[in-house]
């Protein structure tokens, strides 16, 4: 995608085709100018931005009005430098190289991984500004690049077992348990700490169920928390939902659990001073009559 204005096309091309960088790497590329004729300019600048944007859901705004006013974007990177001083660009294609060490701005300890959420967004971008001479409109080109942040700690292996019965359901009164159809669903996740580049795996088994089953589903949930001195606002929203069994499954056989984490919509679990990004998995058994049986399993995502 290029920006077109009169007779000049401006583009930014990074050395890495996939635009994926780790903290500490040198981000390098070229500004490409394609001009039908030579032209004068007042300088060409590059700006690198890394911004964490926080917002509240509509239901939380009223509860934390003072907090809402303090939700300002966090600039983890904010730097600008001149690539070319004022002068003249010749006709044809001109490439202007640039490079920048990817590191946080002063006052920030670390970079956060690129993440496209609902109430928390972390994005990195490069903007090229071509300042034109009098009576000519300035030209701006902006592209996004991806930052991946390896986690310092290695994954801890540890199987997570679960058993779902009428007695384990949290939203059923003890006096009403006898009215719930008898069932027992067991299973496990192979680990609660998972490499983000590997799938979530495990097994589920319907040992008994008096009521017929419509399907078994696996729901990946993001839990985003924004906070400051006034309080914390926590919101859980669905990222994806996959069906791992369809129909009234046989009682006894083990059904494999397998889920790949979507890129950009997941990130290694983050806990900072003003925000947190955590993840959970809901195993949902949908009964034929529409009732749901679910088990919530917190997980931690890491990157090596």
PDB file of C-alpha atoms in Angstrom:
ATOM      1  CA  UNK A   1       0.000   0.000   0.000  1.00  0.00           C
ATOM      2  CA  UNK A   2       1.410   3.367  -0.957  1.00  0.00           C
ATOM      3  CA  UNK A   3       0.472   7.000  -0.417  1.00  0.00           C
ATOM      4  CA  UNK A   4      -0.077   8.982  -3.618  1.00  0.00           C
ATOM      5  CA  UNK A   5       0.045  12.767  -3.851  1.00  0.00           C
ATOM      6  CA  UNK A   6       0.632  14.556  -7.133  1.00  0.00           C
ATOM      7  CA  UNK A   7       3.793  13.028  -8.593  1.00  0.00           C
ATOM      8  CA  UNK A   8       5.406  11.404  -5.539  1.00  0.00           C
ATOM      9  CA  UNK A   9       4.797   7.930  -4.105  1.00  0.00           C
ATOM     10  CA  UNK A  10       6.186   7.249  -0.605  1.00  0.00           C
ATOM     11  CA  UNK A  11       6.614   3.744   0.808  1.00  0.00           C
ATOM     12  CA  UNK A  12       8.399   2.161   3.793  1.00  0.00           C
ATOM     13  CA  UNK A  13      10.057  -1.229   3.348  1.00  0.00           C
ATOM     14  CA  UNK A  14      11.538  -3.067   6.296  1.00  0.00           C
ATOM     15  CA  UNK A  15      14.455  -5.458   5.936  1.00  0.00           C
ATOM     16  CA  UNK A  16      12.400  -8.267   7.501  1.00  0.00           C
ATOM     17  CA  UNK A  17       9.544  -9.277   5.226  1.00  0.00           C
ATOM     18  CA  UNK A  18       7.404 -10.538   8.139  1.00  0.00           C
ATOM     19  CA  UNK A  19       8.021  -7.298  10.121  1.00  0.00           C
ATOM     20  CA  UNK A  20       8.545  -9.291  13.349  1.00  0.00           C
ATOM     21  CA  UNK A  21      11.196  -8.001  15.769  1.00  0.00           C
ATOM     22  CA  UNK A  22      12.416  -8.776  19.279  1.00  0.00           C
ATOM     23  CA  UNK A  23      13.462  -6.124  21.832  1.00  0.00           C
ATOM     24  CA  UNK A  24      17.101  -5.142  21.325  1.00  0.00           C
ATOM     25  CA  UNK A  25      17.103  -5.927  17.605  1.00  0.00           C
ATOM     26  CA  UNK A  26      18.063  -3.380  14.966  1.00  0.00           C
ATOM     27  CA  UNK A  27      15.001  -2.334  13.004  1.00  0.00           C
ATOM     28  CA  UNK A  28      16.252  -1.328   9.568  1.00  0.00           C
ATOM     29  CA  UNK A  29      14.742  -0.565   6.204  1.00  0.00           C
ATOM     30  CA  UNK A  30      14.439   2.005   3.473  1.00  0.00           C
ATOM     31  CA  UNK A  31      12.107   4.851   2.583  1.00  0.00           C
ATOM     32  CA  UNK A  32      11.265   4.488  -1.102  1.00  0.00           C
ATOM     33  CA  UNK A  33      10.421   7.652  -3.063  1.00  0.00           C
ATOM     34  CA  UNK A  34       9.110   7.294  -6.618  1.00  0.00           C
ATOM     35  CA  UNK A  35       8.895  10.688  -8.308  1.00  0.00           C
ATOM     36  CA  UNK A  36       7.817  11.539 -11.849  1.00  0.00           C
ATOM     37  CA  UNK A  37      10.046  14.587 -11.697  1.00  0.00           C
ATOM     38  CA  UNK A  38      12.549  16.105  -9.308  1.00  0.00           C
ATOM     39  CA  UNK A  39      11.146  18.097  -6.410  1.00  0.00           C
ATOM     40  CA  UNK A  40      12.313  20.127  -3.409  1.00  0.00           C
ATOM     41  CA  UNK A  41      11.464  19.292   0.194  1.00  0.00           C
ATOM     42  CA  UNK A  42      12.019  20.611   3.718  1.00  0.00           C
ATOM     43  CA  UNK A  43      13.277  17.369   5.216  1.00  0.00           C
ATOM     44  CA  UNK A  44      12.241  13.736   5.683  1.00  0.00           C
ATOM     45  CA  UNK A  45      11.657  12.368   9.210  1.00  0.00           C
ATOM     46  CA  UNK A  46      11.023   8.923  10.684  1.00  0.00           C
ATOM     47  CA  UNK A  47       8.986   8.439  13.880  1.00  0.00           C
ATOM     48  CA  UNK A  48       8.805   5.141  15.771  1.00  0.00           C
ATOM     49  CA  UNK A  49       5.842   4.723  18.120  1.00  0.00           C
ATOM     50  CA  UNK A  50       4.954   1.982  20.581  1.00  0.00           C
ATOM     51  CA  UNK A  51       1.671   2.683  22.346  1.00  0.00           C
ATOM     52  CA  UNK A  52      -0.383   0.825  24.946  1.00  0.00           C
ATOM     53  CA  UNK A  53      -3.997   2.013  24.684  1.00  0.00           C
ATOM     54  CA  UNK A  54      -6.366   1.320  27.579  1.00  0.00           C
ATOM     55  CA  UNK A  55     -10.111   1.803  27.692  1.00  0.00           C
ATOM     56  CA  UNK A  56     -13.062   0.832  29.855  1.00  0.00           C
ATOM     57  CA  UNK A  57     -16.216  -0.956  28.874  1.00  0.00           C
ATOM     58  CA  UNK A  58     -19.445   1.046  28.970  1.00  0.00           C
ATOM     59  CA  UNK A  59     -20.521  -0.667  32.204  1.00  0.00           C
ATOM     60  CA  UNK A  60     -17.274   0.255  33.975  1.00  0.00           C
ATOM     61  CA  UNK A  61     -17.152   3.942  32.969  1.00  0.00           C
ATOM     62  CA  UNK A  62     -19.801   4.997  35.501  1.00  0.00           C
ATOM     63  CA  UNK A  63     -18.199   2.988  38.297  1.00  0.00           C
ATOM     64  CA  UNK A  64     -14.746   4.496  37.780  1.00  0.00           C
ATOM     65  CA  UNK A  65     -15.367   7.981  36.398  1.00  0.00           C
ATOM     66  CA  UNK A  66     -12.206   9.451  37.929  1.00  0.00           C
ATOM     67  CA  UNK A  67     -10.260   6.405  36.787  1.00  0.00           C
ATOM     68  CA  UNK A  68     -11.639   6.800  33.255  1.00  0.00           C
ATOM     69  CA  UNK A  69     -10.166  10.290  33.012  1.00  0.00           C
ATOM     70  CA  UNK A  70      -6.714   8.971  33.995  1.00  0.00           C
ATOM     71  CA  UNK A  71      -6.587   6.326  31.263  1.00  0.00           C
ATOM     72  CA  UNK A  72      -3.938   7.883  29.072  1.00  0.00           C
ATOM     73  CA  UNK A  73      -2.014   6.013  26.343  1.00  0.00           C
ATOM     74  CA  UNK A  74       1.345   4.657  27.501  1.00  0.00           C
ATOM     75  CA  UNK A  75       4.165   5.517  25.070  1.00  0.00           C
ATOM     76  CA  UNK A  76       6.705   2.721  25.560  1.00  0.00           C
ATOM     77  CA  UNK A  77       8.544   3.961  22.452  1.00  0.00           C
ATOM     78  CA  UNK A  78       8.452   7.523  21.158  1.00  0.00           C
ATOM     79  CA  UNK A  79      11.389   8.606  19.059  1.00  0.00           C
ATOM     80  CA  UNK A  80      11.878  10.674  15.933  1.00  0.00           C
ATOM     81  CA  UNK A  81      14.894  11.475  13.801  1.00  0.00           C
ATOM     82  CA  UNK A  82      15.727  13.168  10.529  1.00  0.00           C
ATOM     83  CA  UNK A  83      16.649  10.865   7.652  1.00  0.00           C
ATOM     84  CA  UNK A  84      17.422  13.571   5.091  1.00  0.00           C
ATOM     85  CA  UNK A  85      17.848  17.298   5.541  1.00  0.00           C
ATOM     86  CA  UNK A  86      16.000  19.777   3.350  1.00  0.00           C
ATOM     87  CA  UNK A  87      17.053  19.519  -0.265  1.00  0.00           C
ATOM     88  CA  UNK A  88      16.025  18.067  -3.612  1.00  0.00           C
ATOM     89  CA  UNK A  89      14.947  14.554  -4.632  1.00  0.00           C
ATOM     90  CA  UNK A  90      15.744  13.530  -8.229  1.00  0.00           C
ATOM     91  CA  UNK A  91      13.327  11.999 -10.715  1.00  0.00           C
ATOM     92  CA  UNK A  92      12.847   8.236 -10.478  1.00  0.00           C
ATOM     93  CA  UNK A  93      13.159   5.836  -7.523  1.00  0.00           C
ATOM     94  CA  UNK A  94      15.212   6.937  -4.523  1.00  0.00           C
ATOM     95  CA  UNK A  95      15.894   4.706  -1.501  1.00  0.00           C
ATOM     96  CA  UNK A  96      16.801   6.289   1.830  1.00  0.00           C
ATOM     97  CA  UNK A  97      18.095   3.783   4.435  1.00  0.00           C
ATOM     98  CA  UNK A  98      17.360   4.068   8.152  1.00  0.00           C
ATOM     99  CA  UNK A  99      17.893   1.931  11.258  1.00  0.00           C
ATOM    100  CA  UNK A 100      16.865   2.037  14.886  1.00  0.00           C
ATOM    101  CA  UNK A 101      17.566  -0.099  17.942  1.00  0.00           C
ATOM    102  CA  UNK A 102      14.280  -1.429  19.302  1.00  0.00           C
ATOM    103  CA  UNK A 103      14.325  -0.486  22.970  1.00  0.00           C
ATOM    104  CA  UNK A 104      11.960   1.259  25.400  1.00  0.00           C
ATOM    105  CA  UNK A 105      12.049   5.008  25.836  1.00  0.00           C
ATOM    106  CA  UNK A 106      13.544   6.442  29.051  1.00  0.00           C
ATOM    107  CA  UNK A 107      11.173   5.917  31.962  1.00  0.00           C
ATOM    108  CA  UNK A 108      10.006   2.500  30.753  1.00  0.00           C
ATOM    109  CA  UNK A 109      11.600  -0.783  31.786  1.00  0.00           C
ATOM    110  CA  UNK A 110      10.376  -3.025  28.987  1.00  0.00           C
ATOM    111  CA  UNK A 111       8.506  -3.410  25.744  1.00  0.00           C
ATOM    112  CA  UNK A 112       5.265  -5.355  25.549  1.00  0.00           C
ATOM    113  CA  UNK A 113       4.320  -7.763  22.796  1.00  0.00           C
ATOM    114  CA  UNK A 114       2.029  -6.596  20.002  1.00  0.00           C
ATOM    115  CA  UNK A 115      -1.539  -7.371  21.015  1.00  0.00           C
ATOM    116  CA  UNK A 116      -4.934  -6.529  19.525  1.00  0.00           C
ATOM    117  CA  UNK A 117      -7.463  -6.820  22.334  1.00  0.00           C
ATOM    118  CA  UNK A 118     -10.792  -5.275  23.250  1.00  0.00           C
ATOM    119  CA  UNK A 119      -9.893  -3.035  26.207  1.00  0.00           C
ATOM    120  CA  UNK A 120      -6.083  -3.222  25.899  1.00  0.00           C
ATOM    121  CA  UNK A 121      -4.227  -2.643  22.631  1.00  0.00           C
ATOM    122  CA  UNK A 122      -0.453  -2.684  22.101  1.00  0.00           C
ATOM    123  CA  UNK A 123       0.724  -1.471  18.704  1.00  0.00           C
ATOM    124  CA  UNK A 124       4.013  -0.415  17.125  1.00  0.00           C
ATOM    125  CA  UNK A 125       4.341   1.713  14.025  1.00  0.00           C
ATOM    126  CA  UNK A 126       6.808   3.590  11.816  1.00  0.00           C
ATOM    127  CA  UNK A 127       5.740   6.885  10.272  1.00  0.00           C
ATOM    128  CA  UNK A 128       7.581   8.702   7.495  1.00  0.00           C
ATOM    129  CA  UNK A 129       6.886  12.433   7.094  1.00  0.00           C
ATOM    130  CA  UNK A 130       7.933  14.128   3.891  1.00  0.00           C
ATOM    131  CA  UNK A 131       7.775  17.893   4.450  1.00  0.00           C
ATOM    132  CA  UNK A 132       7.020  19.685   1.211  1.00  0.00           C
ATOM    133  CA  UNK A 133       7.847  23.242   0.253  1.00  0.00           C
ATOM    134  CA  UNK A 134       5.417  26.169   0.279  1.00  0.00           C
ATOM    135  CA  UNK A 135       1.974  25.480  -1.272  1.00  0.00           C
ATOM    136  CA  UNK A 136       2.664  21.731  -1.460  1.00  0.00           C
ATOM    137  CA  UNK A 137       0.932  19.342   0.942  1.00  0.00           C
ATOM    138  CA  UNK A 138       3.123  17.230   3.244  1.00  0.00           C
ATOM    139  CA  UNK A 139       3.061  13.473   2.629  1.00  0.00           C
ATOM    140  CA  UNK A 140       2.854  10.867   5.409  1.00  0.00           C
ATOM    141  CA  UNK A 141       3.214   7.092   5.217  1.00  0.00           C
ATOM    142  CA  UNK A 142       2.623   4.797   8.210  1.00  0.00           C
ATOM    143  CA  UNK A 143       3.098   1.033   8.633  1.00  0.00           C
ATOM    144  CA  UNK A 144       2.752  -1.306  11.592  1.00  0.00           C
ATOM    145  CA  UNK A 145       5.421  -3.762  12.706  1.00  0.00           C
ATOM    146  CA  UNK A 146       5.177  -6.641  15.163  1.00  0.00           C
ATOM    147  CA  UNK A 147       7.102  -6.982  18.421  1.00  0.00           C
ATOM    148  CA  UNK A 148       7.482 -10.404  20.062  1.00  0.00           C
ATOM    149  CA  UNK A 149       8.860 -10.540  23.599  1.00  0.00           C
ATOM    150  CA  UNK A 150      10.438 -13.799  24.812  1.00  0.00           C
ATOM    151  CA  UNK A 151       9.549 -14.724  28.399  1.00  0.00           C
ATOM    152  CA  UNK A 152      12.439 -15.141  30.814  1.00  0.00           C
ATOM    153  CA  UNK A 153      10.944 -18.093  32.659  1.00  0.00           C
ATOM    154  CA  UNK A 154      10.776 -21.544  31.012  1.00  0.00           C
ATOM    155  CA  UNK A 155       7.419 -23.353  30.866  1.00  0.00           C
ATOM    156  CA  UNK A 156       6.602 -25.461  33.904  1.00  0.00           C
ATOM    157  CA  UNK A 157       5.245 -28.857  33.020  1.00  0.00           C
ATOM    158  CA  UNK A 158       2.292 -29.846  35.133  1.00  0.00           C
ATOM    159  CA  UNK A 159      -0.868 -31.631  34.119  1.00  0.00           C
ATOM    160  CA  UNK A 160      -4.131 -29.985  35.214  1.00  0.00           C
ATOM    161  CA  UNK A 161      -6.914 -32.471  35.997  1.00  0.00           C
ATOM    162  CA  UNK A 162     -10.582 -31.535  36.224  1.00  0.00           C
ATOM    163  CA  UNK A 163     -13.830 -33.259  37.153  1.00  0.00           C
ATOM    164  CA  UNK A 164     -17.256 -31.749  36.475  1.00  0.00           C
ATOM    165  CA  UNK A 165     -20.265 -33.062  38.387  1.00  0.00           C
ATOM    166  CA  UNK A 166     -23.541 -31.477  39.596  1.00  0.00           C
ATOM    167  CA  UNK A 167     -21.866 -30.910  42.976  1.00  0.00           C
ATOM    168  CA  UNK A 168     -18.987 -28.949  41.374  1.00  0.00           C
ATOM    169  CA  UNK A 169     -21.222 -26.458  39.593  1.00  0.00           C
ATOM    170  CA  UNK A 170     -20.932 -23.042  41.219  1.00  0.00           C
ATOM    171  CA  UNK A 171     -24.218 -21.564  39.995  1.00  0.00           C
ATOM    172  CA  UNK A 172     -26.529 -24.316  41.318  1.00  0.00           C
ATOM    173  CA  UNK A 173     -28.072 -24.122  44.789  1.00  0.00           C
ATOM    174  CA  UNK A 174     -27.505 -27.142  47.025  1.00  0.00           C
ATOM    175  CA  UNK A 175     -31.268 -27.590  47.345  1.00  0.00           C
ATOM    176  CA  UNK A 176     -31.593 -27.845  43.552  1.00  0.00           C
ATOM    177  CA  UNK A 177     -28.768 -30.330  42.875  1.00  0.00           C
ATOM    178  CA  UNK A 178     -31.171 -33.283  42.914  1.00  0.00           C
ATOM    179  CA  UNK A 179     -33.085 -31.712  40.006  1.00  0.00           C
ATOM    180  CA  UNK A 180     -29.959 -31.589  37.824  1.00  0.00           C
ATOM    181  CA  UNK A 181     -29.491 -34.627  35.531  1.00  0.00           C
ATOM    182  CA  UNK A 182     -26.668 -36.850  36.765  1.00  0.00           C
ATOM    183  CA  UNK A 183     -23.407 -36.466  34.852  1.00  0.00           C
ATOM    184  CA  UNK A 184     -19.669 -36.798  35.284  1.00  0.00           C
ATOM    185  CA  UNK A 185     -17.134 -35.264  32.912  1.00  0.00           C
ATOM    186  CA  UNK A 186     -13.421 -35.720  33.561  1.00  0.00           C
ATOM    187  CA  UNK A 187     -10.273 -34.749  31.732  1.00  0.00           C
ATOM    188  CA  UNK A 188      -7.040 -32.823  31.843  1.00  0.00           C
ATOM    189  CA  UNK A 189      -4.899 -30.174  30.190  1.00  0.00           C
ATOM    190  CA  UNK A 190      -1.348 -31.313  29.542  1.00  0.00           C
ATOM    191  CA  UNK A 191      -0.096 -28.078  31.132  1.00  0.00           C
ATOM    192  CA  UNK A 192      -1.436 -24.762  32.472  1.00  0.00           C
ATOM    193  CA  UNK A 193       1.741 -22.965  31.279  1.00  0.00           C
ATOM    194  CA  UNK A 194       1.859 -23.136  27.519  1.00  0.00           C
ATOM    195  CA  UNK A 195       4.219 -21.873  24.837  1.00  0.00           C
ATOM    196  CA  UNK A 196       2.201 -19.471  22.692  1.00  0.00           C
ATOM    197  CA  UNK A 197       3.647 -21.093  19.554  1.00  0.00           C
ATOM    198  CA  UNK A 198       2.410 -24.539  20.616  1.00  0.00           C
ATOM    199  CA  UNK A 199      -1.190 -25.765  20.748  1.00  0.00           C
ATOM    200  CA  UNK A 200      -3.220 -26.246  23.912  1.00  0.00           C
ATOM    201  CA  UNK A 201      -3.642 -30.009  24.334  1.00  0.00           C
ATOM    202  CA  UNK A 202      -5.386 -32.411  26.667  1.00  0.00           C
ATOM    203  CA  UNK A 203      -8.296 -34.845  26.893  1.00  0.00           C
ATOM    204  CA  UNK A 204     -11.929 -34.847  27.992  1.00  0.00           C
ATOM    205  CA  UNK A 205     -14.110 -37.850  28.780  1.00  0.00           C
ATOM    206  CA  UNK A 206     -17.871 -38.006  29.356  1.00  0.00           C
ATOM    207  CA  UNK A 207     -18.048 -40.843  31.867  1.00  0.00           C
ATOM    208  CA  UNK A 208     -21.788 -40.565  32.513  1.00  0.00           C
ATOM    209  CA  UNK A 209     -24.628 -38.270  31.473  1.00  0.00           C
ATOM    210  CA  UNK A 210     -28.334 -38.909  31.883  1.00  0.00           C
ATOM    211  CA  UNK A 211     -29.188 -36.027  29.556  1.00  0.00           C
ATOM    212  CA  UNK A 212     -28.302 -36.249  25.835  1.00  0.00           C
ATOM    213  CA  UNK A 213     -25.403 -34.065  24.722  1.00  0.00           C
ATOM    214  CA  UNK A 214     -25.536 -31.691  21.755  1.00  0.00           C
ATOM    215  CA  UNK A 215     -21.843 -30.737  21.567  1.00  0.00           C
ATOM    216  CA  UNK A 216     -18.630 -30.124  23.502  1.00  0.00           C
ATOM    217  CA  UNK A 217     -16.855 -26.833  22.914  1.00  0.00           C
ATOM    218  CA  UNK A 218     -13.599 -25.165  23.932  1.00  0.00           C
ATOM    219  CA  UNK A 219     -13.656 -21.413  24.467  1.00  0.00           C
ATOM    220  CA  UNK A 220     -10.540 -19.239  24.697  1.00  0.00           C
ATOM    221  CA  UNK A 221     -11.119 -16.129  26.825  1.00  0.00           C
ATOM    222  CA  UNK A 222      -9.014 -13.003  27.328  1.00  0.00           C
ATOM    223  CA  UNK A 223      -9.191 -11.338  30.747  1.00  0.00           C
ATOM    224  CA  UNK A 224      -8.107  -7.704  30.456  1.00  0.00           C
ATOM    225  CA  UNK A 225      -7.633  -5.593  33.579  1.00  0.00           C
ATOM    226  CA  UNK A 226      -7.044  -1.834  33.649  1.00  0.00           C
ATOM    227  CA  UNK A 227      -6.213  -0.170  36.936  1.00  0.00           C
ATOM    228  CA  UNK A 228      -4.729   2.671  38.954  1.00  0.00           C
ATOM    229  CA  UNK A 229      -5.106   4.168  42.438  1.00  0.00           C
ATOM    230  CA  UNK A 230      -8.874   4.570  41.969  1.00  0.00           C
ATOM    231  CA  UNK A 231      -9.437   0.853  41.386  1.00  0.00           C
ATOM    232  CA  UNK A 232      -9.344  -1.942  38.844  1.00  0.00           C
ATOM    233  CA  UNK A 233     -11.752  -2.752  36.013  1.00  0.00           C
ATOM    234  CA  UNK A 234     -11.690  -6.376  34.848  1.00  0.00           C
ATOM    235  CA  UNK A 235     -13.334  -7.600  31.638  1.00  0.00           C
ATOM    236  CA  UNK A 236     -13.489 -11.093  30.145  1.00  0.00           C
ATOM    237  CA  UNK A 237     -14.266 -11.505  26.426  1.00  0.00           C
ATOM    238  CA  UNK A 238     -14.179 -14.440  24.034  1.00  0.00           C
ATOM    239  CA  UNK A 239     -11.329 -14.754  21.525  1.00  0.00           C
ATOM    240  CA  UNK A 240     -12.403 -17.943  19.792  1.00  0.00           C
ATOM    241  CA  UNK A 241     -14.658 -20.931  20.236  1.00  0.00           C
ATOM    242  CA  UNK A 242     -14.025 -24.340  18.674  1.00  0.00           C
ATOM    243  CA  UNK A 243     -16.144 -27.485  18.718  1.00  0.00           C
ATOM    244  CA  UNK A 244     -14.273 -30.610  19.783  1.00  0.00           C
ATOM    245  CA  UNK A 245     -17.247 -33.032  19.720  1.00  0.00           C
ATOM    246  CA  UNK A 246     -20.609 -33.032  17.963  1.00  0.00           C
ATOM    247  CA  UNK A 247     -23.743 -34.894  18.996  1.00  0.00           C
ATOM    248  CA  UNK A 248     -24.475 -37.238  21.899  1.00  0.00           C
ATOM    249  CA  UNK A 249     -20.937 -38.568  22.346  1.00  0.00           C
ATOM    250  CA  UNK A 250     -20.201 -42.073  23.556  1.00  0.00           C
ATOM    251  CA  UNK A 251     -19.664 -42.450  27.281  1.00  0.00           C
ATOM    252  CA  UNK A 252     -16.172 -43.561  28.193  1.00  0.00           C
ATOM    253  CA  UNK A 253     -13.864 -42.791  25.223  1.00  0.00           C
ATOM    254  CA  UNK A 254     -11.337 -39.989  25.626  1.00  0.00           C
ATOM    255  CA  UNK A 255     -11.757 -37.014  23.280  1.00  0.00           C
ATOM    256  CA  UNK A 256      -8.593 -35.057  22.429  1.00  0.00           C
ATOM    257  CA  UNK A 257      -8.355 -31.324  23.153  1.00  0.00           C
ATOM    258  CA  UNK A 258      -6.378 -29.322  20.584  1.00  0.00           C
ATOM    259  CA  UNK A 259      -6.417 -25.539  20.146  1.00  0.00           C
ATOM    260  CA  UNK A 260      -3.974 -23.249  18.323  1.00  0.00           C
ATOM    261  CA  UNK A 261      -3.552 -19.733  19.739  1.00  0.00           C
ATOM    262  CA  UNK A 262      -4.392 -17.009  17.185  1.00  0.00           C
ATOM    263  CA  UNK A 263      -1.596 -14.591  16.359  1.00  0.00           C
ATOM    264  CA  UNK A 264      -1.921 -10.955  17.540  1.00  0.00           C
ATOM    265  CA  UNK A 265      -5.111 -11.738  19.505  1.00  0.00           C
ATOM    266  CA  UNK A 266      -3.031 -13.543  22.129  1.00  0.00           C
ATOM    267  CA  UNK A 267       0.170 -12.507  23.886  1.00  0.00           C
ATOM    268  CA  UNK A 268       2.362 -13.883  26.654  1.00  0.00           C
ATOM    269  CA  UNK A 269       0.545 -13.253  29.928  1.00  0.00           C
ATOM    270  CA  UNK A 270       1.295  -9.677  31.085  1.00  0.00           C
ATOM    271  CA  UNK A 271       1.049  -8.080  34.513  1.00  0.00           C
ATOM    272  CA  UNK A 272       2.090  -4.414  34.683  1.00  0.00           C
ATOM    273  CA  UNK A 273       1.389  -1.497  37.033  1.00  0.00           C
ATOM    274  CA  UNK A 274      -1.632  -0.238  35.098  1.00  0.00           C
ATOM    275  CA  UNK A 275      -2.883  -3.246  33.149  1.00  0.00           C
ATOM    276  CA  UNK A 276      -2.953  -7.033  32.984  1.00  0.00           C
ATOM    277  CA  UNK A 277      -3.630  -9.459  30.144  1.00  0.00           C
ATOM    278  CA  UNK A 278      -4.506 -12.981  31.213  1.00  0.00           C
ATOM    279  CA  UNK A 279      -6.144 -15.968  29.566  1.00  0.00           C
ATOM    280  CA  UNK A 280      -8.590 -18.712  30.465  1.00  0.00           C
ATOM    281  CA  UNK A 281     -10.114 -21.731  28.786  1.00  0.00           C
ATOM    282  CA  UNK A 282     -13.739 -22.724  29.261  1.00  0.00           C
ATOM    283  CA  UNK A 283     -14.689 -26.323  28.545  1.00  0.00           C
ATOM    284  CA  UNK A 284     -18.408 -26.202  27.712  1.00  0.00           C
ATOM    285  CA  UNK A 285     -20.721 -29.214  27.423  1.00  0.00           C
ATOM    286  CA  UNK A 286     -23.927 -28.172  25.629  1.00  0.00           C
ATOM    287  CA  UNK A 287     -26.903 -30.382  26.491  1.00  0.00           C
ATOM    288  CA  UNK A 288     -29.651 -31.121  23.974  1.00  0.00           C
ATOM    289  CA  UNK A 289     -32.137 -29.026  25.958  1.00  0.00           C
ATOM    290  CA  UNK A 290     -29.872 -25.957  25.708  1.00  0.00           C
ATOM    291  CA  UNK A 291     -28.410 -26.039  29.221  1.00  0.00           C
ATOM    292  CA  UNK A 292     -24.655 -25.565  29.573  1.00  0.00           C
ATOM    293  CA  UNK A 293     -22.134 -27.322  31.799  1.00  0.00           C
ATOM    294  CA  UNK A 294     -18.793 -25.522  31.962  1.00  0.00           C
ATOM    295  CA  UNK A 295     -15.429 -25.652  33.677  1.00  0.00           C
ATOM    296  CA  UNK A 296     -13.125 -22.625  33.844  1.00  0.00           C
ATOM    297  CA  UNK A 297      -9.382 -23.325  33.583  1.00  0.00           C
ATOM    298  CA  UNK A 298      -6.897 -20.412  33.914  1.00  0.00           C
ATOM    299  CA  UNK A 299      -3.787 -20.761  31.724  1.00  0.00           C
ATOM    300  CA  UNK A 300      -0.522 -18.837  31.402  1.00  0.00           C
ATOM    301  CA  UNK A 301       0.980 -18.152  27.980  1.00  0.00           C
ATOM    302  CA  UNK A 302       4.730 -17.708  27.564  1.00  0.00           C
ATOM    303  CA  UNK A 303       7.169 -17.322  24.663  1.00  0.00           C
ATOM    304  CA  UNK A 304      10.678 -18.753  24.530  1.00  0.00           C
TER     305      UNK A 304
END
